[in-house]
Short mmCIF file of C-alpha atoms and ligand atoms in Angstrom, two decimals:
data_model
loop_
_atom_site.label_atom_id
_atom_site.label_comp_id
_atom_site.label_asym_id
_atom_site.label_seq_id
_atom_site.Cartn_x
_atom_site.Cartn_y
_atom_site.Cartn_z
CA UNK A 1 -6.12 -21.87 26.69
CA UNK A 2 -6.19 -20.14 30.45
CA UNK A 3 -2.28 -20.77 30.69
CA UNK A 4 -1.78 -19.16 27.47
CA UNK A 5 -3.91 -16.13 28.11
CA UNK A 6 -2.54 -16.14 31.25
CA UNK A 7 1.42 -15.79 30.04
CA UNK A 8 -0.01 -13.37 27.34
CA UNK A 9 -1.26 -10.97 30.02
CA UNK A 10 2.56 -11.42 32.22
CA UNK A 11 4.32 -10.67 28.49
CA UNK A 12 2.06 -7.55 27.97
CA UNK A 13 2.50 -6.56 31.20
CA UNK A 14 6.08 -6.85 31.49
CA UNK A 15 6.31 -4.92 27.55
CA UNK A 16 4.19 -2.30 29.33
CA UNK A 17 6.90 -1.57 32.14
CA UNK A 18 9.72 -1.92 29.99
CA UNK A 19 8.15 1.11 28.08
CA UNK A 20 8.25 3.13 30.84
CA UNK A 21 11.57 2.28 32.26
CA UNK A 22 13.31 3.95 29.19
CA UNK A 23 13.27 7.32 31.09
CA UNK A 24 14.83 5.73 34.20
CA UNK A 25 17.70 4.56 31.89
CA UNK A 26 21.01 5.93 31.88
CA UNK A 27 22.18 7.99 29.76
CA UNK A 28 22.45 5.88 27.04
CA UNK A 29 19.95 5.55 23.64
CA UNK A 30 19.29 2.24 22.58
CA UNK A 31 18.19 1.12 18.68
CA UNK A 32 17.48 -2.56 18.68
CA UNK A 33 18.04 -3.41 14.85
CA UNK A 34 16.74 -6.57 13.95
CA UNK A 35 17.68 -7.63 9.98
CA UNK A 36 18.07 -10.88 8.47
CA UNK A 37 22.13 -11.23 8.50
CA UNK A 38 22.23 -14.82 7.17
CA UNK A 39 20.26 -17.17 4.39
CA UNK A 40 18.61 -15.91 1.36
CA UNK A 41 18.53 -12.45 2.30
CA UNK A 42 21.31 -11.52 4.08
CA UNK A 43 22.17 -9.33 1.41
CA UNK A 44 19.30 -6.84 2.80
CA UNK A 45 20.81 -7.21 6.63
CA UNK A 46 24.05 -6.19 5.38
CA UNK A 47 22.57 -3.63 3.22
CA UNK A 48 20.95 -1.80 5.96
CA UNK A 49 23.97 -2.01 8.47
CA UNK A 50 26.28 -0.71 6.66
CA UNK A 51 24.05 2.43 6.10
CA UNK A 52 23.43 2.54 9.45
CA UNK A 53 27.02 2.76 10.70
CA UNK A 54 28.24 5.07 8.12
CA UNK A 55 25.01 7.70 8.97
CA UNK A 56 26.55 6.97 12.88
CA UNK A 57 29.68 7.19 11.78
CA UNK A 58 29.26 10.59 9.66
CA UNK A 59 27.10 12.19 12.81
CA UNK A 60 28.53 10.72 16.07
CA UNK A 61 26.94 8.59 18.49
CA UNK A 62 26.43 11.45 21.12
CA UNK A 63 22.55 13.03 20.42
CA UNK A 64 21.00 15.38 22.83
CA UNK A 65 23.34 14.28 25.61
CA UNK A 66 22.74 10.51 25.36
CA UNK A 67 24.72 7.92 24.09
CA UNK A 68 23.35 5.92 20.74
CA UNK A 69 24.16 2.59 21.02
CA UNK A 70 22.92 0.25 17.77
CA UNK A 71 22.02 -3.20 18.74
CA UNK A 72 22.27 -5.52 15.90
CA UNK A 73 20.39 -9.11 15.89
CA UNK A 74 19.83 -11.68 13.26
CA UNK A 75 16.76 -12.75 12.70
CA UNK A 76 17.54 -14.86 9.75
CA UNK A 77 14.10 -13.81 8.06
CA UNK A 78 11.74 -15.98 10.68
CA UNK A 79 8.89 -13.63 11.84
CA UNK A 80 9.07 -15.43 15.55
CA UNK A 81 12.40 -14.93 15.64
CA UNK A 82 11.85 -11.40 14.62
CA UNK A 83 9.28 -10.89 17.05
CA UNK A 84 11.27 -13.04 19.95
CA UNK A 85 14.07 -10.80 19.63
CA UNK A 86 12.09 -7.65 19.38
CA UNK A 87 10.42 -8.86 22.76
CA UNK A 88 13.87 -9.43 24.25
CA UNK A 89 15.50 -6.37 23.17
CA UNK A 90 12.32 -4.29 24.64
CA UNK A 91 11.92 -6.41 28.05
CA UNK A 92 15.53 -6.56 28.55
CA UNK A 93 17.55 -4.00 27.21
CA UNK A 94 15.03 -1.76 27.21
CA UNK A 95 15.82 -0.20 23.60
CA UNK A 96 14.40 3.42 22.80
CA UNK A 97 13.18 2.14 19.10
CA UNK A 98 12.78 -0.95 16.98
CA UNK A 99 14.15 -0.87 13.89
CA UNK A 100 15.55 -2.79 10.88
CA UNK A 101 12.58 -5.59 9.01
CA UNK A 102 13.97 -6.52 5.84
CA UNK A 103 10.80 -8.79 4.97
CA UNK A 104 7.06 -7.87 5.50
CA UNK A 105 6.50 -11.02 7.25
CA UNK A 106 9.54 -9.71 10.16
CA UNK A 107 7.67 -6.38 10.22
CA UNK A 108 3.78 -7.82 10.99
CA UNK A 109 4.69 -10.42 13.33
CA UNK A 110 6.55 -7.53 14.98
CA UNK A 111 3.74 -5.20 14.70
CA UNK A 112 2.29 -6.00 18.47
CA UNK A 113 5.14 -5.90 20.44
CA UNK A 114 5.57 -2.09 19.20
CA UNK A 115 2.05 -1.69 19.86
CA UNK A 116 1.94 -2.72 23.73
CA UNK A 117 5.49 -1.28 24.65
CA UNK A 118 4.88 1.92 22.98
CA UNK A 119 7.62 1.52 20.92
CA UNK A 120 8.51 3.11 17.80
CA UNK A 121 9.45 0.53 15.00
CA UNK A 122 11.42 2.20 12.34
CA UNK A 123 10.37 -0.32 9.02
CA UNK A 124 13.73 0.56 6.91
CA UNK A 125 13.55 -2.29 4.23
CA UNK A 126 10.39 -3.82 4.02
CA UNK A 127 7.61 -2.72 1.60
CA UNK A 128 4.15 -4.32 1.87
CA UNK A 129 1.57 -0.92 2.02
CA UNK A 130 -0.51 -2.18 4.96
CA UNK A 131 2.45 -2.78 7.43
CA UNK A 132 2.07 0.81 8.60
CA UNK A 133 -1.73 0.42 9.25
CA UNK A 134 -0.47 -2.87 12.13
CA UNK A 135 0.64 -0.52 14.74
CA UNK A 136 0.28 3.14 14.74
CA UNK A 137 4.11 2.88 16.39
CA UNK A 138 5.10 2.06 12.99
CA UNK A 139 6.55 4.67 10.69
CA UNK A 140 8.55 3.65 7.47
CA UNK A 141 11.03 4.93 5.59
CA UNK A 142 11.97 2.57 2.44
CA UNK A 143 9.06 2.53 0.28
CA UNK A 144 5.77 0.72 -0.73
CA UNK A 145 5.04 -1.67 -3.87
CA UNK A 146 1.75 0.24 -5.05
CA UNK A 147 3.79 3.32 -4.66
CA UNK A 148 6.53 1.97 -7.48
CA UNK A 149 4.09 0.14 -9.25
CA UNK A 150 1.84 2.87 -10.42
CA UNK A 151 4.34 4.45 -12.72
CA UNK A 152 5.75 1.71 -14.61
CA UNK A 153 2.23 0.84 -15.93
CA UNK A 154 1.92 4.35 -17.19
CA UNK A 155 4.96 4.00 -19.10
CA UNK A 156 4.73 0.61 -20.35
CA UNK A 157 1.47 1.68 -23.01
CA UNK A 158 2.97 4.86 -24.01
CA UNK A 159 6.05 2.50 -25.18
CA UNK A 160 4.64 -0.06 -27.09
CA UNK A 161 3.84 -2.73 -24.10
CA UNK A 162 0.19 -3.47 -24.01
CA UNK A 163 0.37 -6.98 -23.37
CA UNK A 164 1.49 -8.12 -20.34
CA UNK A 165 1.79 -10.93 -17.96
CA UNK A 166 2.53 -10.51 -14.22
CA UNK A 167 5.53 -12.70 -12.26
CA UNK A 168 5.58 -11.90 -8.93
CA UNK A 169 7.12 -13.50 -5.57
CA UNK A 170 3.79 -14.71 -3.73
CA UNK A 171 3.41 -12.73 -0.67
CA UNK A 172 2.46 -8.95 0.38
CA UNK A 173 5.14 -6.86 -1.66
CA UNK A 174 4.55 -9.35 -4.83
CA UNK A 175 0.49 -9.02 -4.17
CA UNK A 176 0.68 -5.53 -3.98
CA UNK A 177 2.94 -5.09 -7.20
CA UNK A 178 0.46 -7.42 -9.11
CA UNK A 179 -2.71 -5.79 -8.40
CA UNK A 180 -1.52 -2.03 -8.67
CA UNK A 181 0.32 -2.91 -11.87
CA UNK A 182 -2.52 -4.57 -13.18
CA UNK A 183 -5.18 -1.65 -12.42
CA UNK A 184 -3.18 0.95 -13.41
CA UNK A 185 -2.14 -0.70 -16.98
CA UNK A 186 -6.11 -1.51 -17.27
CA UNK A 187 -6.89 1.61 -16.72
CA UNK A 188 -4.62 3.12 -19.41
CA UNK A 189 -6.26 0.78 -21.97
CA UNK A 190 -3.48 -2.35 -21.53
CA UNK A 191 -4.03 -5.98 -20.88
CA UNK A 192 -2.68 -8.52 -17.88
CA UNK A 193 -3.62 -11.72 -19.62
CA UNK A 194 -1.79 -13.82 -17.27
CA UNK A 195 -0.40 -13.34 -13.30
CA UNK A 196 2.27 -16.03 -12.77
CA UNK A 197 3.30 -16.12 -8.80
CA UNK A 198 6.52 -17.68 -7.47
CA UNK A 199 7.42 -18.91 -4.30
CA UNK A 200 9.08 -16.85 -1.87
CA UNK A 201 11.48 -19.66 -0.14
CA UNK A 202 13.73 -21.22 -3.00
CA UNK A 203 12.04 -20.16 -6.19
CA UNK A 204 12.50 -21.45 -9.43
CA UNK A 205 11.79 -19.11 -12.17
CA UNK A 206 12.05 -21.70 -14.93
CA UNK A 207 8.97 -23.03 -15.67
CA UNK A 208 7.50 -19.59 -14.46
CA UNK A 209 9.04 -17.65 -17.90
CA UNK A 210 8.57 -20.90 -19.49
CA UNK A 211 4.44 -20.15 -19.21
CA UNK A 212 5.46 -16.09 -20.38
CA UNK A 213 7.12 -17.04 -23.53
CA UNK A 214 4.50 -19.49 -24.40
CA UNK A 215 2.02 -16.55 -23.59
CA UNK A 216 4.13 -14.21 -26.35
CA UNK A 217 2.84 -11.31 -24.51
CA UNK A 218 5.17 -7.50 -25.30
CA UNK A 219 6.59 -7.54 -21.88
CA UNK A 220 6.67 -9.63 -18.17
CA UNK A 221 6.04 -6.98 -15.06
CA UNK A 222 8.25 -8.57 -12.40
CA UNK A 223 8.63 -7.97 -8.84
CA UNK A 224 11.14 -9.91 -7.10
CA UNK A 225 12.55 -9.30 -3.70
CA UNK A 226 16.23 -7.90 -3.26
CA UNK A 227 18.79 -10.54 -4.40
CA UNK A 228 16.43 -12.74 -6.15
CA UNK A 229 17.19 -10.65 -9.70
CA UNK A 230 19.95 -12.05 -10.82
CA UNK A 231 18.75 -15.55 -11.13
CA UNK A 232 15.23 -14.31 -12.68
CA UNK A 233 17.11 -12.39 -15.34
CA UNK A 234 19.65 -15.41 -15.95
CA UNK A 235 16.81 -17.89 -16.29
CA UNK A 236 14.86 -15.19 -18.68
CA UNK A 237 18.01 -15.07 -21.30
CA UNK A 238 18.48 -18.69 -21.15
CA UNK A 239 14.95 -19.52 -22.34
CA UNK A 240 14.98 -17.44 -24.71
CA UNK A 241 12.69 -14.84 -23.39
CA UNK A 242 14.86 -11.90 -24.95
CA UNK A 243 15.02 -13.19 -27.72
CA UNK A 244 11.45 -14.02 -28.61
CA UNK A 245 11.07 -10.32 -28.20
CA UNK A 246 9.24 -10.31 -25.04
CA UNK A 247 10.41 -7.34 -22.79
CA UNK A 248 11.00 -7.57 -19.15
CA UNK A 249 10.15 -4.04 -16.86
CA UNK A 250 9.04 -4.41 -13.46
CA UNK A 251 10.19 -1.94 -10.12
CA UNK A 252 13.01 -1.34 -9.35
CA UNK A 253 13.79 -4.70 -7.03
CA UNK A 254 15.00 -6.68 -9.85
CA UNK A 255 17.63 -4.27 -11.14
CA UNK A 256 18.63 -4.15 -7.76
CA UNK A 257 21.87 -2.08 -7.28
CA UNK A 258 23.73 -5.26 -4.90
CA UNK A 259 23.28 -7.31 -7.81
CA UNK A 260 23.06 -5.39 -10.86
CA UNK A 261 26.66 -5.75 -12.02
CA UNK A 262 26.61 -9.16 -12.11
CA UNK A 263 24.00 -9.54 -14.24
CA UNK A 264 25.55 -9.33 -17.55
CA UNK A 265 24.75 -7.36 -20.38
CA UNK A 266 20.95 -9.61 -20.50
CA UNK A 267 19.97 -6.72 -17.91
CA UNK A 268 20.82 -3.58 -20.86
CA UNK A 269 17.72 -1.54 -21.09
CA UNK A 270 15.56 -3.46 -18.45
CA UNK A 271 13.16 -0.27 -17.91
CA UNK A 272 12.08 -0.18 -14.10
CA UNK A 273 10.49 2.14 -11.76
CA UNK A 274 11.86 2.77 -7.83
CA UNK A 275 12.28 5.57 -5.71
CA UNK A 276 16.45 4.84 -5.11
CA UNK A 277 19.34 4.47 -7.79
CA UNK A 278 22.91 4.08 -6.85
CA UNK A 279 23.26 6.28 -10.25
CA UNK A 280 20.64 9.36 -8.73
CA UNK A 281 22.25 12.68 -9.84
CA UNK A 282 22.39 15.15 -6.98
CA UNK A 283 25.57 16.17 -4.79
CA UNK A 284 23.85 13.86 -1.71
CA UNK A 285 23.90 10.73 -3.54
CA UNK A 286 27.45 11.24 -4.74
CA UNK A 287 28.26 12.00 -1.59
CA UNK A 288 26.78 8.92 0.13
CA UNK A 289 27.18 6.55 -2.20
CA UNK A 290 31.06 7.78 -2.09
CA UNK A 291 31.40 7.31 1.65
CA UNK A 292 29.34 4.15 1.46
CA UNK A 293 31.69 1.99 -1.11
CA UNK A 294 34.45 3.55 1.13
CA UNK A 295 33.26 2.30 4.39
CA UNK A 296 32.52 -1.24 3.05
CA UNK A 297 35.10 -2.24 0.58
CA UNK A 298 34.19 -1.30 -2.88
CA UNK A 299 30.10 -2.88 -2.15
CA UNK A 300 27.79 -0.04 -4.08
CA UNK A 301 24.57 1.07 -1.80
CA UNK A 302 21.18 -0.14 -3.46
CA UNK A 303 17.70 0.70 -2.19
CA UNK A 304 18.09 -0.65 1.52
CA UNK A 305 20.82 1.13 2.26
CA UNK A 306 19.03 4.33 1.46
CA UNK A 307 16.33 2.64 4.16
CA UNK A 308 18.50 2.16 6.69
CA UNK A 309 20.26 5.53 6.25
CA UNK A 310 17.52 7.41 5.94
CA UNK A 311 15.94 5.59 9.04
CA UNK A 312 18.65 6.49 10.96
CA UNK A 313 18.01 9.87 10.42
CA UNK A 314 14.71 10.02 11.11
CA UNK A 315 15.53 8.59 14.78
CA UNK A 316 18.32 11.48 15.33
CA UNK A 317 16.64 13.86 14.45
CA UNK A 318 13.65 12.66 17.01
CA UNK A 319 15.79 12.35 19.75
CA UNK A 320 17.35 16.18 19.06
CA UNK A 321 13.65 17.56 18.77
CA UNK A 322 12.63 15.64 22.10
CA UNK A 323 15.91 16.70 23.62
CA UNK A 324 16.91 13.04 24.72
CA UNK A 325 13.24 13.11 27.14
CA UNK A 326 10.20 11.83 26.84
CA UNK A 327 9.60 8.00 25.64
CA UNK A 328 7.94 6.10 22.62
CA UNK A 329 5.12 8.81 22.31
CA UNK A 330 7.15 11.54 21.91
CA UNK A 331 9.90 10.13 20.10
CA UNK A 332 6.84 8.46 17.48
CA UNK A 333 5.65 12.48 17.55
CA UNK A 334 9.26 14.16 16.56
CA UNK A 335 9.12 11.43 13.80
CA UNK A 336 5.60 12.24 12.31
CA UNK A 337 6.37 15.49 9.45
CA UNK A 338 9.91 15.34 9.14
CA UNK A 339 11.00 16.34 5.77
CA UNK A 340 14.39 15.78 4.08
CA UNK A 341 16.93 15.69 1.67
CA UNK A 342 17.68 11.78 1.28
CA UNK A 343 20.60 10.23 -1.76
CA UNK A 344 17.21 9.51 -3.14
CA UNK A 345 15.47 12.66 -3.47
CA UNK A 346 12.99 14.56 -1.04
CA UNK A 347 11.44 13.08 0.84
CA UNK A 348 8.49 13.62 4.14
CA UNK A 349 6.85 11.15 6.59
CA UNK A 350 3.29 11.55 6.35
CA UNK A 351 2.14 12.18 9.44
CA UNK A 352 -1.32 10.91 9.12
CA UNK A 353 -0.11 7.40 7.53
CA UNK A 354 3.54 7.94 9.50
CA UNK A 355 4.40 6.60 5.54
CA UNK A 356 7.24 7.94 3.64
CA UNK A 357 6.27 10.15 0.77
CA UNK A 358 8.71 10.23 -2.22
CA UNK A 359 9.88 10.82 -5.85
CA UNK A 360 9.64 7.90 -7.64
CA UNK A 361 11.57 7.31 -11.16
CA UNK A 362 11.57 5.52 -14.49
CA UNK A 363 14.87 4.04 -14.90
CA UNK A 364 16.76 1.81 -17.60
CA UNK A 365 20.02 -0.11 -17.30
CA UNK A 366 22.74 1.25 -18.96
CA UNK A 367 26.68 1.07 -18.96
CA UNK A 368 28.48 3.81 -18.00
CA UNK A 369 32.75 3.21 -17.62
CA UNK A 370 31.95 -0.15 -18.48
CA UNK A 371 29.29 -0.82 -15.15
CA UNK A 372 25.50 -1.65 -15.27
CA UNK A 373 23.77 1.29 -13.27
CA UNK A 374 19.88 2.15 -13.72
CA UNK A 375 19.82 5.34 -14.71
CA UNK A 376 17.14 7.92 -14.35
CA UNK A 377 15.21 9.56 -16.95
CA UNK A 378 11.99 10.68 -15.63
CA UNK A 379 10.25 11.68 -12.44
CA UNK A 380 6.96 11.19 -10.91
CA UNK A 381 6.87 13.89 -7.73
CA UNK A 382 5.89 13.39 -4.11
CA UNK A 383 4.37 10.45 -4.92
CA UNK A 384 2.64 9.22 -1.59
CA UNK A 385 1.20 4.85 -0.99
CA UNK A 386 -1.79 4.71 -3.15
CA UNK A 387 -2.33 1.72 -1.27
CA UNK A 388 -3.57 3.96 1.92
CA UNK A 389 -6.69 5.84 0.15
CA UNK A 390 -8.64 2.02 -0.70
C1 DHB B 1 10.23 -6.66 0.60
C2 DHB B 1 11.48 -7.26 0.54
C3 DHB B 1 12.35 -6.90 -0.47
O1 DHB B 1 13.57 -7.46 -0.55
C4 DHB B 1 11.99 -5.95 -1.42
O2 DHB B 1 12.86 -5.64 -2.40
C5 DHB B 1 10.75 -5.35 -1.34
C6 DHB B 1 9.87 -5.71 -0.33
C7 DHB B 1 9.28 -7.07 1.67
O3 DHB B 1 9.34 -8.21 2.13
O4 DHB B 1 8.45 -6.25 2.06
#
């Protein structure tokens, strides 16, 4: 117990220094970005690189005088790798910001290292609405499950879905989809009459939809992390589910833009609600999403991508307004109120919540020159975390 408190103290105490050696530094600018890059979700770690090097790419690696240098580790989604790495990258490359965390777990056990090195952590992928409220050196710029969940359970009663049961991955983003789905649809005079939760780690969705067809309710509400769609949506046509005439909606995770061409016609008119779409119609999304399948061999951007680019932005344009001085608490500070044109839409960081505020938008899958693309057809504005005001 002594010894432990004891090596606590020497790692805080060595974070500490490291935080203050990043003005001593060089004149280089380091991001540590720490993503999973192999196992289940590598598709998220590859997701978020890419962005990342195309927005470098696109604006140089020379900011305010200093040299950006992107660090890239694997974490392979195990929060003590995350937060071993983020440790190592602080103590002994001294990087200016964290950034990356493409699972909520990654993020949290992350959360204190940021905290006692007064380093910024840039969350680009993951989507839990407390992560921001573990470190105030935590700003995010993907999105938040209550803040996608709202809107589909305003849509689902006004089209014929009253009935629904919830099937969601059992941790933070899945709780958080579940309970602000479920309020929401109460509230507008619907019914959850059964939540279903899967396992995160090597789910089987079978016996899951199995329970929703024998429920016969109008629709499922899904949320399912990035690349764990296509096997929900395969396992929902084979028993049947479509069928039997239950609907599937959920956000915008499922009909994730990696995976959605794979899926097969079983994903036409799967109505969803997210802040990003590879399909968004303004001259900045055609633009990235353009440069993006360029840069990486035909692969289309989805939602983490838009993260990680976005995120990279947000740290750029922090280390122009802080002209390359100053360390974590001025860098955090230039990040707090920055307001932007993203692929996806507007969007702000909030500087009170340091969350990102967005548009968020009803979506079905349609074909268009013979791909599967969700594809916008209404929008809820400026739509900041509900989860921040309970
Ligand atoms: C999280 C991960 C995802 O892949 C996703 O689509 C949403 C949230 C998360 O772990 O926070």
């Amino acid at each position: 117990m002594q010894k432990r408190t004891v090596i606590q103290a020497a790692v805080a105490a060595a974070l500490l220094a490291a935080s203050g050696l990043g003005l001593a530094q060089d004149n280089k600018f380091k991001i540590g970005l720490i993503l999973p890059m192999t196992g289940p979700f590598a598709s998220t770690g590859k997701q978020v690189e890419a962005a990342a090097r195309l927005y470098m790419a696109q604006n140089g690696d020379t900011v305010a005088g200093k040299k950006v240098e992107l660090i890239v580790k694997d974490d392979a989604s195990t929060p003590d790798v995350t937060k071993r790495i983020a440790q190592e990258l602080v103590v002994n490359e001294k990087v200016n910001v964290l950034a990356g965390f493409g699972l909520t777990p990654l993020a949290l056990a992350t959360a204190p290292i940021a905290t006692q090195s007064k380093t910024p952590l840039v969350v680009m992928a993951a989507a839990t609405s407390s992560i921001t409220q573990a470190s105030p050196y935590i700003v995010r710029t993907s999105f938040t499950l209550p803040q996608v969940s709202v809107a589909i359970a305003d849509w689902a009663p006004k089209n014929g879905i009253k009935k629904v049961v919830t099937l969601v991955t059992d941790y933070g983003p899945g709780i958080d989809a579940e309970k602000y789905f479920k309020e929401r649809l109460q509230f507008n005079g619907g019914q959850v009459v059964e939540s279903l939760r899967v396992p995160l780690r090597n789910p089987d969705f079978a016996p899951f939809l199995q329970k929703v067809r024998d429920d016969k309710p109008d629709a499922v509400f899904t949320f399912v992390p990035s690349g764990a769609g296509a096997a929900l949506m395969k396992q929902f046509a084979e028993r049947g589910l479509d069928k039997a005439g239950i609907k599937l909606i959920g956000t915008g995770d499922v009909t994730d833009d990696d995976i959605l061409n794979s899926m097969g016609d079983v994903a036409l008119g799967v109505v969803t609600s997210h802040h990003y779409s590879a399909a968004h119609n303004s001259p900045a999304n055609k633009k990235f999403v353009e440069a993006f399948m360029k840069a990486n061999n035909n692969l289309r951007p989805n939602f983490m991508a838009v993260g990680g680019y976005d995120g990279m932005r947000l740290i750029y344009e922090a280390l122009k307004k802080t002209r390359g001085a100053g360390g974590g608490d001025a860098l955090l500070a230039a990040m707090k109120g920055q307001i932007f044109e993203s692929p996806r839409g507007p969007i702000y960081i909030d500087a009170q919540t340091r969350d990102v505020v967005q548009n968020v938008y009803i979506r079905k899958v349609e074909k268009k020159d013979g791909q599967l693309y969700n594809v916008e057809f209404d929008t809820i504005k400026d739509v900041k975390d509900p989860g921040k005001s309970k």
